[in-house]
Amino acid sequence: MLLEVSGLHAAYGATRVIHGIGFAMEEKSITALLGANGAGKTTTLRALCGMVKTEGQIRFRGERIDGRSTEDIARLGIAHVPDGRGTFLNLTAEENLRLGAYTRRDRAAVEADLERVFGYFPQLRARRAQQAGTLSGGEQQMLAVSRALMLAPKLMLLDEPSFGLAPLLVRELFAILRAINERERVGMLLVEQNAAMALDLADRAYLIETGRVVLSGTAADIKRDDAVRRAYLGY
Amino acid sequence: MRGRILFLGVLIVVACALPFLVSSYRTFQLTLVLVYAIALLGLNILTGYNGQISLGHGAFYALGAYCAAILIDKAGAPYWAVVPAAGGVCLVAGFLFGLPALRLEGLYLALATFALGVAMPQLLKYHHLEKWTGGVQGIVIAKPEAPFGIPLEADRWLYFFTLAVTLIMFVLGWNLLRGRIGRALVAIRDQHTASEAMGIHNALYKSLAFGVSAMFTGVAGALGALAVQFVAPDSFGVFLSIVFLVGIVVGGLASISGALYGALFIQFIPNIADEISKAAPWAIFGVFMIGFVYLMPTGVAGAIRLLLTRRRAQ
Amino acid sequence: MTLDAVILQVLAGLATGGIYASLALALVMIYHATHLVNFAQGEMAMFTTYIAWSLINAGMPYWPAFLLTVGIAFILGMFIERIVIRPVENAPVLGVVVVFIGLLVILNSVAGWIYTYTIKSFPSPFPRQPILGIHYISAHELGAIGVTLAVLALLYGFFRFTPLGLAMRAAAQNPESSRLVGIRVGWMLALGWGLAAAVGAVAGMMVAPVVYLDPNMMSGILLYAFAAALLGGIDSPGGAVLGGFAVGVLENLLGAFVIGNELKLAVALVLIVGVLLVKPSGLFGRVYVTRV
């Protein structure tokens, strides 16, 4: 198993946000966490990275990672594309990418990965010397995904990659995500409000409501569920 | 509320009794505590309540002290008259300084006030002003004697005089800060844009805060000059300003009683430090400063407030 | 006022300006990482200069002592950040200011205790005679300017071209994202302190031959450095250096020709405040637009 989560609780100060979430992911699989605003999806991702106080167990490739620092979790090979993209706005696009590979010591492989990333997102190559803050929203999202890829991760956590993007761009981005998943053998945990897109991409999905998992199954099963269709897919 | 009034009553009785229980040197030190308390209350109005950091309040203290000394020495003014005069001069000076300072925020304001603090001793030494200020030598003034044949020695009389002024200034400060003006000052500190939108005239209030703050500190300076009987440029260096800032942080920001705790700290902790280590007393003082921030991040006043609410909750 | 005299004062101003620039650079580095101005920066520089004095007095040649001192300063800076500053990381700004002042007072007092308050002379590594036949400026002044520029170039190279320098810039800008890529943000802060202390040590060793060594030698200089950093824009390292030279020249010209030495400190500061009134973010600082 790539990731096993059981009985996960998390709180911001005194406010409890998630109450005993559990799920598991196979290596190289794509899992989607669905749910309305405020259901606790973003918090779940933050909890996995040690960015909020948690209780419960989180195992990454069999190893307990709950209670570890964010830096250490990143070093294990979990790359988080956070809510709001987390771009280093005052640095250049290339510097952003190189920071993604900060913990890696295999220089030659880093250079090769940089080229590979530019292969996925050719626009970024043209923008590499530009200040990241001046990039368009779509380019910044590509940069954020690329930065995560530069870590050579085993697992990518993607928080609302479609946020603020035009529908055409979203489709393009999701196609690239699928390509990355297939070629880079990297697992993806996807948080999305755009349930239709997410279910097309994912193998499995979990529906979260008010901090609890209320429904789980393969993406195909979830897509057929009547309640999900009415509430999240809109048909 | 009744408890608080009772507490204040006891405090005043103790304050009146103290000088008869200790030596005249200690009485002199207690006078200085009161003087510092007024100065700290002044700085707290500006920095604690209004959020404008001043690293140069020693300059207003010096201005007040020199006003008092010059009026007594050159114009033969009575000592009780020079205190309000010094306050008035500092009110105007503070207000005027506050006008350009309006454009500066945070660190830049800190630099501007720091510059004021640094410039003041140099100005006081300036040779063209020497016939007023006495240059590096400063001015020596006589200790005021008790009037109407009251059988009190000079140190004790001055203590009671200072205590009376302190009470007046604290009541004044309390009235100011508890009311509309106090709320406006805090609103400007916390929500600058919103307060403007609510119809608070930010610029006016900020300059006013500067003026009133300087007035308090100037009154303290005048009283300090009377107590020490001497003013000289080098007693008002930038270090004095820094000590004031330390005083309000240790005592408690945006707290009226904090001024008193801060004054006790800056008057007595150096003495205690001196007794702990003759070799490096200031090192001990520094350790105390850091220790206070670690242990009581909201100052002594904040720590007491926390203690009281906890006890009430039980 | 002859042209010669003016040139003389400008060059002397550049020399002292170089010192202000170094210390201003140290201030900017800590400001950049923590958004705080380290009031103890000057005393840290003073203290490390005393360490250099001890090393040289123990018979060590100048340049090895210089380098060793820079190294010691670096470790001392990291140590102070970890031990003293770390616990107040999330304290209110004024609380941290008091901690800085406490540190200042402690370092000053301990230096006075160990080395006494008597003034000591400190050697210069540069020859006594003016070099290259330039009579306007002493070899030490010229050397100090050179050392300042060298330090600036080294720092620029470090921050611009090394992965660690990049990580430090990232940690200062966006700590959360930095953690997500595996940067140990806490250590980056400590590293920043170490570098700042090392730069300060260089400033101390360059100024000590001029003003002589005593525990209070840096108090005036810190003030100028503070002014220089703000004049240049507190978050701009290049601005801090230019600000330092500007303040140095201004101070010397005003002192020599306009108001005499008596008031030069005050007037220089008033002028700087005047500049800031017109350009509140400093000459080279970025203007940040805050959203309401």
PDB file of C-alpha atoms in Angstrom, chain C residues 12-242:
ATOM      1  CA  ALA C  12      36.640  59.617   3.842  1.00  0.00           C
ATOM      2  CA  GLY C  13      32.842  59.372   3.768  1.00  0.00           C
ATOM      3  CA  LEU C  14      33.001  56.424   1.408  1.00  0.00           C
ATOM      4  CA  ALA C  15      35.403  54.693   3.769  1.00  0.00           C
ATOM      5  CA  THR C  16      33.199  55.044   6.837  1.00  0.00           C
ATOM      6  CA  GLY C  17      30.202  54.468   4.593  1.00  0.00           C
ATOM      7  CA  GLY C  18      31.617  51.061   3.768  1.00  0.00           C
ATOM      8  CA  ILE C  19      31.455  50.140   7.452  1.00  0.00           C
ATOM      9  CA  TYR C  20      27.883  51.373   7.744  1.00  0.00           C
ATOM     10  CA  ALA C  21      27.106  49.434   4.600  1.00  0.00           C
ATOM     11  CA  SER C  22      28.414  46.159   6.053  1.00  0.00           C
ATOM     12  CA  LEU C  23      26.432  46.492   9.227  1.00  0.00           C
ATOM     13  CA  ALA C  24      23.372  47.664   7.302  1.00  0.00           C
ATOM     14  CA  LEU C  25      23.732  44.555   5.175  1.00  0.00           C
ATOM     15  CA  ALA C  26      23.682  42.426   8.325  1.00  0.00           C
ATOM     16  CA  LEU C  27      20.537  44.213   9.506  1.00  0.00           C
ATOM     17  CA  VAL C  28      18.845  43.700   6.145  1.00  0.00           C
ATOM     18  CA  MET C  29      19.654  39.991   6.165  1.00  0.00           C
ATOM     19  CA  ILE C  30      17.946  39.442   9.488  1.00  0.00           C
ATOM     20  CA  TYR C  31      15.106  41.726   8.522  1.00  0.00           C
ATOM     21  CA  HIS C  32      14.617  39.795   5.325  1.00  0.00           C
ATOM     22  CA  ALA C  33      14.346  36.493   7.144  1.00  0.00           C
ATOM     23  CA  THR C  34      12.331  37.592  10.175  1.00  0.00           C
ATOM     24  CA  HIS C  35      10.976  41.109   9.508  1.00  0.00           C
ATOM     25  CA  LEU C  36      12.711  42.329  12.621  1.00  0.00           C
ATOM     26  CA  VAL C  37      15.522  44.773  13.130  1.00  0.00           C
ATOM     27  CA  ASN C  38      18.229  43.329  15.295  1.00  0.00           C
ATOM     28  CA  PHE C  39      19.223  46.046  17.733  1.00  0.00           C
ATOM     29  CA  ALA C  40      21.983  43.823  19.060  1.00  0.00           C
ATOM     30  CA  GLN C  41      23.733  43.620  15.675  1.00  0.00           C
ATOM     31  CA  GLY C  42      26.258  46.285  16.598  1.00  0.00           C
ATOM     32  CA  GLU C  43      27.115  44.694  19.922  1.00  0.00           C
ATOM     33  CA  MET C  44      27.505  41.297  18.275  1.00  0.00           C
ATOM     34  CA  ALA C  45      29.998  42.905  15.902  1.00  0.00           C
ATOM     35  CA  MET C  46      31.786  44.585  18.811  1.00  0.00           C
ATOM     36  CA  PHE C  47      32.005  41.331  20.743  1.00  0.00           C
ATOM     37  CA  THR C  48      33.447  39.386  17.839  1.00  0.00           C
ATOM     38  CA  THR C  49      35.959  42.155  17.214  1.00  0.00           C
ATOM     39  CA  TYR C  50      37.186  41.611  20.771  1.00  0.00           C
ATOM     40  CA  ILE C  51      37.576  37.937  19.957  1.00  0.00           C
ATOM     41  CA  ALA C  52      39.734  38.908  16.975  1.00  0.00           C
ATOM     42  CA  TRP C  53      41.760  41.180  19.272  1.00  0.00           C
ATOM     43  CA  SER C  54      42.355  38.268  21.659  1.00  0.00           C
ATOM     44  CA  LEU C  55      43.456  36.012  18.822  1.00  0.00           C
ATOM     45  CA  ILE C  56      45.844  38.600  17.403  1.00  0.00           C
ATOM     46  CA  ASN C  57      47.206  39.368  20.864  1.00  0.00           C
ATOM     47  CA  ALA C  58      47.823  35.670  21.390  1.00  0.00           C
ATOM     48  CA  GLY C  59      50.180  35.843  18.433  1.00  0.00           C
ATOM     49  CA  MET C  60      48.008  34.776  15.521  1.00  0.00           C
ATOM     50  CA  PRO C  61      48.735  36.579  12.225  1.00  0.00           C
ATOM     51  CA  TYR C  62      46.056  39.016  11.085  1.00  0.00           C
ATOM     52  CA  TRP C  63      44.351  37.212   8.214  1.00  0.00           C
ATOM     53  CA  PRO C  64      44.019  33.796   9.894  1.00  0.00           C
ATOM     54  CA  ALA C  65      42.640  35.591  12.946  1.00  0.00           C
ATOM     55  CA  PHE C  66      40.263  37.497  10.663  1.00  0.00           C
ATOM     56  CA  LEU C  67      38.933  34.334   9.074  1.00  0.00           C
ATOM     57  CA  LEU C  68      38.705  32.452  12.355  1.00  0.00           C
ATOM     58  CA  THR C  69      36.781  35.359  13.860  1.00  0.00           C
ATOM     59  CA  VAL C  70      34.339  35.365  10.971  1.00  0.00           C
ATOM     60  CA  GLY C  71      33.811  31.660  11.551  1.00  0.00           C
ATOM     61  CA  ILE C  72      33.310  32.113  15.285  1.00  0.00           C
ATOM     62  CA  ALA C  73      30.877  34.970  14.623  1.00  0.00           C
ATOM     63  CA  PHE C  74      28.920  32.730  12.281  1.00  0.00           C
ATOM     64  CA  ILE C  75      28.560  30.042  14.941  1.00  0.00           C
ATOM     65  CA  LEU C  76      27.785  32.620  17.623  1.00  0.00           C
ATOM     66  CA  GLY C  77      25.043  34.090  15.452  1.00  0.00           C
ATOM     67  CA  MET C  78      23.458  30.692  14.851  1.00  0.00           C
ATOM     68  CA  PHE C  79      23.753  29.896  18.527  1.00  0.00           C
ATOM     69  CA  ILE C  80      22.003  33.126  19.546  1.00  0.00           C
ATOM     70  CA  GLU C  81      19.162  32.476  17.120  1.00  0.00           C
ATOM     71  CA  ARG C  82      18.638  28.934  18.357  1.00  0.00           C
ATOM     72  CA  ILE C  83      18.885  29.718  22.070  1.00  0.00           C
ATOM     73  CA  VAL C  84      17.620  33.249  22.548  1.00  0.00           C
ATOM     74  CA  ILE C  85      15.453  34.174  19.575  1.00  0.00           C
ATOM     75  CA  ARG C  86      13.759  30.844  18.858  1.00  0.00           C
ATOM     76  CA  PRO C  87      11.555  30.873  21.975  1.00  0.00           C
ATOM     77  CA  VAL C  88      10.092  34.278  21.079  1.00  0.00           C
ATOM     78  CA  GLU C  89       9.529  33.523  17.399  1.00  0.00           C
ATOM     79  CA  ASN C  90       5.806  34.036  17.747  1.00  0.00           C
ATOM     80  CA  ALA C  91       5.876  36.727  20.437  1.00  0.00           C
ATOM     81  CA  PRO C  92       4.554  40.225  19.680  1.00  0.00           C
ATOM     82  CA  VAL C  93       7.013  42.484  17.880  1.00  0.00           C
ATOM     83  CA  LEU C  94       7.734  44.741  20.826  1.00  0.00           C
ATOM     84  CA  GLY C  95       8.493  41.736  23.009  1.00  0.00           C
ATOM     85  CA  VAL C  96      11.107  40.626  20.509  1.00  0.00           C
ATOM     86  CA  VAL C  97      12.491  44.156  20.442  1.00  0.00           C
ATOM     87  CA  VAL C  98      12.984  43.954  24.194  1.00  0.00           C
ATOM     88  CA  VAL C  99      14.782  40.621  23.785  1.00  0.00           C
ATOM     89  CA  PHE C 100      17.096  42.266  21.251  1.00  0.00           C
ATOM     90  CA  ILE C 101      17.750  45.132  23.637  1.00  0.00           C
ATOM     91  CA  GLY C 102      18.384  42.649  26.432  1.00  0.00           C
ATOM     92  CA  LEU C 103      20.907  40.913  24.205  1.00  0.00           C
ATOM     93  CA  LEU C 104      22.542  44.254  23.445  1.00  0.00           C
ATOM     94  CA  VAL C 105      22.865  45.083  27.119  1.00  0.00           C
ATOM     95  CA  ILE C 106      24.220  41.628  27.973  1.00  0.00           C
ATOM     96  CA  LEU C 107      26.861  41.586  25.232  1.00  0.00           C
ATOM     97  CA  ASN C 108      27.964  45.114  26.082  1.00  0.00           C
ATOM     98  CA  SER C 109      28.217  44.355  29.761  1.00  0.00           C
ATOM     99  CA  VAL C 110      29.994  41.040  29.351  1.00  0.00           C
ATOM    100  CA  ALA C 111      32.511  42.607  26.956  1.00  0.00           C
ATOM    101  CA  GLY C 112      33.168  45.349  29.491  1.00  0.00           C
ATOM    102  CA  TRP C 113      33.563  42.752  32.198  1.00  0.00           C
ATOM    103  CA  ILE C 114      36.017  40.568  30.292  1.00  0.00           C
ATOM    104  CA  TYR C 115      37.981  43.249  28.455  1.00  0.00           C
ATOM    105  CA  THR C 116      37.355  46.322  30.684  1.00  0.00           C
ATOM    106  CA  TYR C 117      36.109  49.632  29.350  1.00  0.00           C
ATOM    107  CA  THR C 118      39.560  51.001  28.555  1.00  0.00           C
ATOM    108  CA  ILE C 119      40.106  51.795  24.915  1.00  0.00           C
ATOM    109  CA  LYS C 120      42.331  49.383  22.985  1.00  0.00           C
ATOM    110  CA  SER C 121      44.002  49.857  19.638  1.00  0.00           C
ATOM    111  CA  PHE C 122      43.240  47.366  16.904  1.00  0.00           C
ATOM    112  CA  PRO C 123      45.595  46.618  14.020  1.00  0.00           C
ATOM    113  CA  SER C 124      44.840  47.242  10.378  1.00  0.00           C
ATOM    114  CA  PRO C 125      45.976  44.689   7.808  1.00  0.00           C
ATOM    115  CA  PHE C 126      46.713  47.441   5.329  1.00  0.00           C
ATOM    116  CA  PRO C 127      49.953  49.494   5.097  1.00  0.00           C
ATOM    117  CA  ARG C 128      50.308  52.820   6.861  1.00  0.00           C
ATOM    118  CA  GLN C 129      51.476  54.686   3.766  1.00  0.00           C
ATOM    119  CA  PRO C 130      48.902  55.660   1.162  1.00  0.00           C
ATOM    120  CA  ILE C 131      49.035  53.205  -1.676  1.00  0.00           C
ATOM    121  CA  LEU C 132      49.246  53.905  -5.404  1.00  0.00           C
ATOM    122  CA  GLY C 133      50.316  57.422  -4.596  1.00  0.00           C
ATOM    123  CA  ILE C 134      46.770  58.413  -3.731  1.00  0.00           C
ATOM    124  CA  HIS C 135      47.021  60.921  -0.946  1.00  0.00           C
ATOM    125  CA  TYR C 136      43.355  61.584  -0.500  1.00  0.00           C
ATOM    126  CA  ILE C 137      42.654  58.349   1.240  1.00  0.00           C
ATOM    127  CA  SER C 138      44.573  56.122   3.609  1.00  0.00           C
ATOM    128  CA  ALA C 139      45.376  52.565   2.696  1.00  0.00           C
ATOM    129  CA  HIS C 140      43.136  51.319   5.470  1.00  0.00           C
ATOM    130  CA  GLU C 141      40.176  53.295   4.214  1.00  0.00           C
ATOM    131  CA  LEU C 142      40.713  52.027   0.705  1.00  0.00           C
ATOM    132  CA  GLY C 143      41.114  48.497   2.028  1.00  0.00           C
ATOM    133  CA  ALA C 144      37.944  48.737   4.084  1.00  0.00           C
ATOM    134  CA  ILE C 145      35.971  49.790   1.024  1.00  0.00           C
ATOM    135  CA  GLY C 146      37.473  46.868  -0.888  1.00  0.00           C
ATOM    136  CA  VAL C 147      36.610  44.394   1.858  1.00  0.00           C
ATOM    137  CA  THR C 148      33.038  45.689   2.014  1.00  0.00           C
ATOM    138  CA  LEU C 149      32.590  45.292  -1.704  1.00  0.00           C
ATOM    139  CA  ALA C 150      34.114  41.824  -1.580  1.00  0.00           C
ATOM    140  CA  VAL C 151      31.696  40.769   1.165  1.00  0.00           C
ATOM    141  CA  LEU C 152      28.807  42.145  -0.845  1.00  0.00           C
ATOM    142  CA  ALA C 153      29.934  40.247  -3.943  1.00  0.00           C
ATOM    143  CA  LEU C 154      30.304  37.011  -1.971  1.00  0.00           C
ATOM    144  CA  LEU C 155      26.866  37.341  -0.459  1.00  0.00           C
ATOM    145  CA  TYR C 156      25.342  38.185  -3.798  1.00  0.00           C
ATOM    146  CA  GLY C 157      26.916  35.114  -5.334  1.00  0.00           C
ATOM    147  CA  PHE C 158      25.794  32.952  -2.461  1.00  0.00           C
ATOM    148  CA  PHE C 159      22.165  34.037  -2.551  1.00  0.00           C
ATOM    149  CA  ARG C 160      21.937  34.175  -6.318  1.00  0.00           C
ATOM    150  CA  PHE C 161      23.737  31.060  -7.425  1.00  0.00           C
ATOM    151  CA  THR C 162      23.813  28.407  -4.700  1.00  0.00           C
ATOM    152  CA  PRO C 163      20.962  26.047  -3.807  1.00  0.00           C
ATOM    153  CA  LEU C 164      21.351  26.919  -0.134  1.00  0.00           C
ATOM    154  CA  GLY C 165      21.125  30.623  -0.893  1.00  0.00           C
ATOM    155  CA  LEU C 166      18.022  29.968  -2.950  1.00  0.00           C
ATOM    156  CA  ALA C 167      16.513  27.941  -0.119  1.00  0.00           C
ATOM    157  CA  MET C 168      17.204  30.773   2.327  1.00  0.00           C
ATOM    158  CA  ARG C 169      15.452  33.251   0.075  1.00  0.00           C
ATOM    159  CA  ALA C 170      12.549  30.855  -0.315  1.00  0.00           C
ATOM    160  CA  ALA C 171      12.254  30.280   3.431  1.00  0.00           C
ATOM    161  CA  ALA C 172      12.142  34.020   4.063  1.00  0.00           C
ATOM    162  CA  GLN C 173       9.432  34.556   1.461  1.00  0.00           C
ATOM    163  CA  ASN C 174       7.155  31.640   1.943  1.00  0.00           C
ATOM    164  CA  PRO C 175       7.924  29.403   4.929  1.00  0.00           C
ATOM    165  CA  GLU C 176       4.987  27.060   4.363  1.00  0.00           C
ATOM    166  CA  SER C 177       5.790  26.235   0.753  1.00  0.00           C
ATOM    167  CA  SER C 178       9.423  25.920   1.724  1.00  0.00           C
ATOM    168  CA  ARG C 179       8.579  23.200   4.228  1.00  0.00           C
ATOM    169  CA  LEU C 180       6.573  21.415   1.552  1.00  0.00           C
ATOM    170  CA  VAL C 181       9.652  21.076  -0.628  1.00  0.00           C
ATOM    171  CA  GLY C 182      11.661  19.817   2.331  1.00  0.00           C
ATOM    172  CA  ILE C 183      13.528  22.991   3.384  1.00  0.00           C
ATOM    173  CA  ARG C 184      14.232  23.099   7.124  1.00  0.00           C
ATOM    174  CA  VAL C 185      12.995  26.639   7.653  1.00  0.00           C
ATOM    175  CA  GLY C 186      14.173  26.930  11.258  1.00  0.00           C
ATOM    176  CA  TRP C 187      17.738  26.196  10.237  1.00  0.00           C
ATOM    177  CA  MET C 188      17.531  28.687   7.410  1.00  0.00           C
ATOM    178  CA  LEU C 189      16.735  31.379   9.980  1.00  0.00           C
ATOM    179  CA  ALA C 190      19.666  30.295  12.116  1.00  0.00           C
ATOM    180  CA  LEU C 191      21.888  30.336   9.041  1.00  0.00           C
ATOM    181  CA  GLY C 192      20.702  33.856   8.261  1.00  0.00           C
ATOM    182  CA  TRP C 193      21.667  34.939  11.754  1.00  0.00           C
ATOM    183  CA  GLY C 194      25.030  33.274  11.391  1.00  0.00           C
ATOM    184  CA  LEU C 195      25.742  35.041   8.112  1.00  0.00           C
ATOM    185  CA  ALA C 196      24.585  38.372   9.502  1.00  0.00           C
ATOM    186  CA  ALA C 197      26.861  37.951  12.515  1.00  0.00           C
ATOM    187  CA  ALA C 198      29.778  37.074  10.218  1.00  0.00           C
ATOM    188  CA  VAL C 199      29.184  40.169   8.089  1.00  0.00           C
ATOM    189  CA  GLY C 200      28.914  42.249  11.261  1.00  0.00           C
ATOM    190  CA  ALA C 201      32.226  40.844  12.483  1.00  0.00           C
ATOM    191  CA  VAL C 202      33.891  42.025   9.278  1.00  0.00           C
ATOM    192  CA  ALA C 203      32.421  45.483   9.839  1.00  0.00           C
ATOM    193  CA  GLY C 204      33.682  45.511  13.422  1.00  0.00           C
ATOM    194  CA  MET C 205      37.223  44.523  12.434  1.00  0.00           C
ATOM    195  CA  MET C 206      37.292  47.150   9.704  1.00  0.00           C
ATOM    196  CA  VAL C 207      36.083  49.978  11.903  1.00  0.00           C
ATOM    197  CA  ALA C 208      38.058  49.140  15.044  1.00  0.00           C
ATOM    198  CA  PRO C 209      41.402  50.521  13.737  1.00  0.00           C
ATOM    199  CA  VAL C 210      39.638  53.843  13.132  1.00  0.00           C
ATOM    200  CA  VAL C 211      37.456  54.311  16.208  1.00  0.00           C
ATOM    201  CA  TYR C 212      39.510  52.083  18.554  1.00  0.00           C
ATOM    202  CA  LEU C 213      38.148  49.131  20.387  1.00  0.00           C
ATOM    203  CA  ASP C 214      35.827  49.628  23.331  1.00  0.00           C
ATOM    204  CA  PRO C 215      32.521  48.069  24.332  1.00  0.00           C
ATOM    205  CA  ASN C 216      30.533  51.089  23.161  1.00  0.00           C
ATOM    206  CA  MET C 217      32.263  51.486  19.826  1.00  0.00           C
ATOM    207  CA  MET C 218      29.342  50.264  17.728  1.00  0.00           C
ATOM    208  CA  SER C 219      26.449  52.205  19.232  1.00  0.00           C
ATOM    209  CA  GLY C 220      26.814  55.213  16.949  1.00  0.00           C
ATOM    210  CA  ILE C 221      27.684  53.029  13.997  1.00  0.00           C
ATOM    211  CA  LEU C 222      24.618  50.859  14.461  1.00  0.00           C
ATOM    212  CA  LEU C 223      22.521  53.992  14.289  1.00  0.00           C
ATOM    213  CA  TYR C 224      24.050  54.975  10.968  1.00  0.00           C
ATOM    214  CA  ALA C 225      23.653  51.429   9.729  1.00  0.00           C
ATOM    215  CA  PHE C 226      20.012  51.490  10.741  1.00  0.00           C
ATOM    216  CA  ALA C 227      19.592  54.750   8.869  1.00  0.00           C
ATOM    217  CA  ALA C 228      21.471  53.368   5.873  1.00  0.00           C
ATOM    218  CA  ALA C 229      19.355  50.238   5.740  1.00  0.00           C
ATOM    219  CA  LEU C 230      16.147  52.236   5.878  1.00  0.00           C
ATOM    220  CA  LEU C 231      17.387  54.788   3.386  1.00  0.00           C
ATOM    221  CA  GLY C 232      18.188  52.041   0.908  1.00  0.00           C
ATOM    222  CA  GLY C 233      14.965  50.180   1.581  1.00  0.00           C
ATOM    223  CA  ILE C 234      15.056  47.749   4.449  1.00  0.00           C
ATOM    224  CA  ASP C 235      14.519  44.666   2.293  1.00  0.00           C
ATOM    225  CA  SER C 236      17.082  45.494  -0.373  1.00  0.00           C
ATOM    226  CA  PRO C 237      20.687  44.316   0.242  1.00  0.00           C
ATOM    227  CA  GLY C 238      22.072  46.398  -2.616  1.00  0.00           C
ATOM    228  CA  GLY C 239      20.093  49.369  -1.355  1.00  0.00           C
ATOM    229  CA  ALA C 240      21.572  48.915   2.112  1.00  0.00           C
ATOM    230  CA  VAL C 241      25.087  49.114   0.728  1.00  0.00           C
ATOM    231  CA  LEU C 242      24.348  52.210  -1.348  1.00  0.00           C
TER     232      LEU C 242
END
